[in-house]
Amino acid sequence: MFGLNPLQFIFRLLIGADQPRAVAGGLAIGFFIGLTPGWPLHILLACLLLLILNVNISAAMIAMGLAVSLSWLFDPVINAIGSLFLQDIQALHSFWTWAYNNPVLAWTRFNNTMVMGALISGGISAILIATVGASLLIKYQTSWVAKLKNFKVFKWLQRSILARAYAWLAGGA
Amino acid sequence: MIIRKSAAALIGVSLVTGGALFLVLKNSLIESQLEGLLTKQFNAKSEISGLSLNPIDLQGQISKIEIADQDRPIQNLIQSSKAEADIAGWPIFRGNLVIDTLSIKDLEIGAPRTTSGALTTRVAAKKTANNTGQVTPASEAPTTDIAAEAQTDETNGKQTEDDEINWKSLADNMPKLDLSQASKQLNIPDLTKGLELQSLKQIQQTKQENKQKIDELKTQLDNDDLKKRIAETKQQLATLKTRNITDIKSAEKALKEIESIKKNVAAINRDYKKINNDANQLIRASTLQKSQLSENIRQDINTAKQLANIRNIDTRDIAIILFGPATMQKMQQIMQYADMIKQYIPESEPEDPNERRMGRDILFPVTRGFEPRLLVRNMAFNGRHGSKIFSGSLQNFSSNPLRYQKPVVLSLDSRVNEASWHLGSTLTSVGNNLNNNIQVIGKNIKNQTIKLSKRKDPSNPNRAILTNSDIVADLTVGKNILSGKIKLSADTLDLTFAQKATKKFDREIQNALGKSFRNVVINATLSGSFTKPGLTLNTNIDQRISKRLKAVIGDKIAQANKKLENHVTNSIAKELNIANKDIAAYSKPVKAILSGNAKDSRQLNQLRTQTENDLKAKLSNLKKAHARELKKKAENKLKKSLKGLKL
């Protein structure tokens, strides 16, 4: 029932069932992975982190899908960012040359403008999502979840046959 | 807990399983990787079997290696069943194959294959598209291996035609000497048939120009007012002559008019003289002189000599004539080595197409050594090809020499009977710099036969046999330019003839050239662009051959040249005479006009003088009559006065 995970995730997010930091962490890593084309070394490491760290994988999947869509939309910008860092900033050239000749770093394909652009923009976005997202989720859970649970619509939804069918299909939320 | 223990354990187990699988499958994986790289490199089927690698140091053996010949897919370019390799470990994980040392024993060249070594349609089509820089649509690609092979051959053939030396054209354009010609009684008019003499053209052209000038002069004379002026003056004189002059006054008036007419006649005489001089000068200048044609006559004689192919025995020509085509053949053979080596060195690895979300790879300076997809650092090999036993080494053979930058060094030694051959090459890049060196050295070649000429007449040597010869060829090659030299030395050189001489002249030639030449050295240099290289050639037997030939045919050639010169100069003199006769004919009417003018002028002068004299005589008579009348009147008057006095 993998396809139902996003729905389950949204529902659990609404009712505050998951750890805010785990959700934010999943979103951050997923967004980072989704933004980068191909499978360079740092993305494989990010995937390992996703599996090893106790972050929300459903959140990561949703963020990954979102990032892939956004990267198609913004790839000229991402490419320009990569080109800026790799070519236009002269001060970084000696560092890039060193990295280029490093056998391990070469596997990251950092010298590709798209990969570098995605690394920069995805990295910044991931940090923002992990920090700001976590604090927003905590705020939401402390001040909004209790109020939301008292809404009649929400109560009706919880009791509805649809919710019970979903809980049964998903193996119990 | 921040870490998922189960996931970490699962990843650990996966890594261990993956490692174990790699160890089990590594031989097949590396075999397949190696086959793919070799196939791409040689553009022909490459098969590796029986690879066994030590998992620790990755040293191993290959039980069979076969690389098909892309030009002849039914045979292998190389084949060996005994190879040892030391493969670098880490590059494998990066998708590259770096072989530190490779030792191939019992290498066979040109061994037949059981199946075709041509690539499958897709691979061949892709390779062809890469070669031409265009993408071949799948629908246009050939459907069978044979078709792919044919297309490859066609592409290669076209490249040869466009980019490489046209050896046949070079050989055909070399000077040739037909010695048999000197034996024949030369029929000069036949030999010079079709010759267009420039001197004759110049004569015709000048004749036309002069005719035009004479015509213009005639028109000018016809339209001139000289005749009119003469007629008018004659009329004036006639009027004066017929006028009824009865007194002195009218006679003096007429004499005054004569003075004025005299001035007109003088002006007419001056004009006539000028016209006459100018016209005579032009007619004289119209006559053609031989000295005016000297430059063209000299050129015509040279052209006629070329057409008749009566060449002087020039020492410079001998080497080219005798050994030119053969040297080109040697150069061609050596260039084949260069081509063979060059075709396996692509300029760079093909770049990935730039698709959306692919970005651009920025290349930074390589400081720690660039790693190509395929690299053989050191390869040693030995084997047999027919009766030849060979051994050699190859260093820095890579799929991307342009970026790998280290020179590809090949050394190949072979032995055929007592002769030894060495092929060495250092290929730095395929750019347009002369920095790729190829050296071929052959030592102690017992009998080497050089084909000299395709002619089969008994007076032209068709083969040279070199005994105990050495050959050293050094060639420096860029992408489109080359520079090279060949030194061929031999203890003796014997020239042989295709047919035995039956005529005296042929026997003389065969005797002259048939004796051995000792200590022969032939030097050739080739330089310039690939398509039009310049060839210079010299030998230390030029003088000797020339001397022997001159002794036999020198006099005959001198005589033939003299005959030819006379033939040309006589033809020109004849034409010159005809042209001058024509010009004289054109000038005849002009001369008649001038003559008529002269006659008119003379008549005018006579008339003027006669009229003047008549008038003067008349005046004198009138004056005398007047004096007599006055005297008579005075006498009468005096008589009357005397009568009145009556003394």
Coordinates of C-alpha atoms in Angstrom, one line a residue, chain A residues 5 38 52 55 73 105 148 154 163:
Chain A
N5 CA 1.6 6.5 2.2
G38 CA 21.4 11.3 -11.7
I52 CA 19.6 5.1 8.6
V55 CA 13.4 10.6 9.6
L73 CA 10.7 24.0 -13.8
L105 CA 35.2 13.7 -4.9
L148 CA -8.5 21.1 14.8
F154 CA -12.7 16.5 11.6
A163 CA -11.3 6.7 7.2

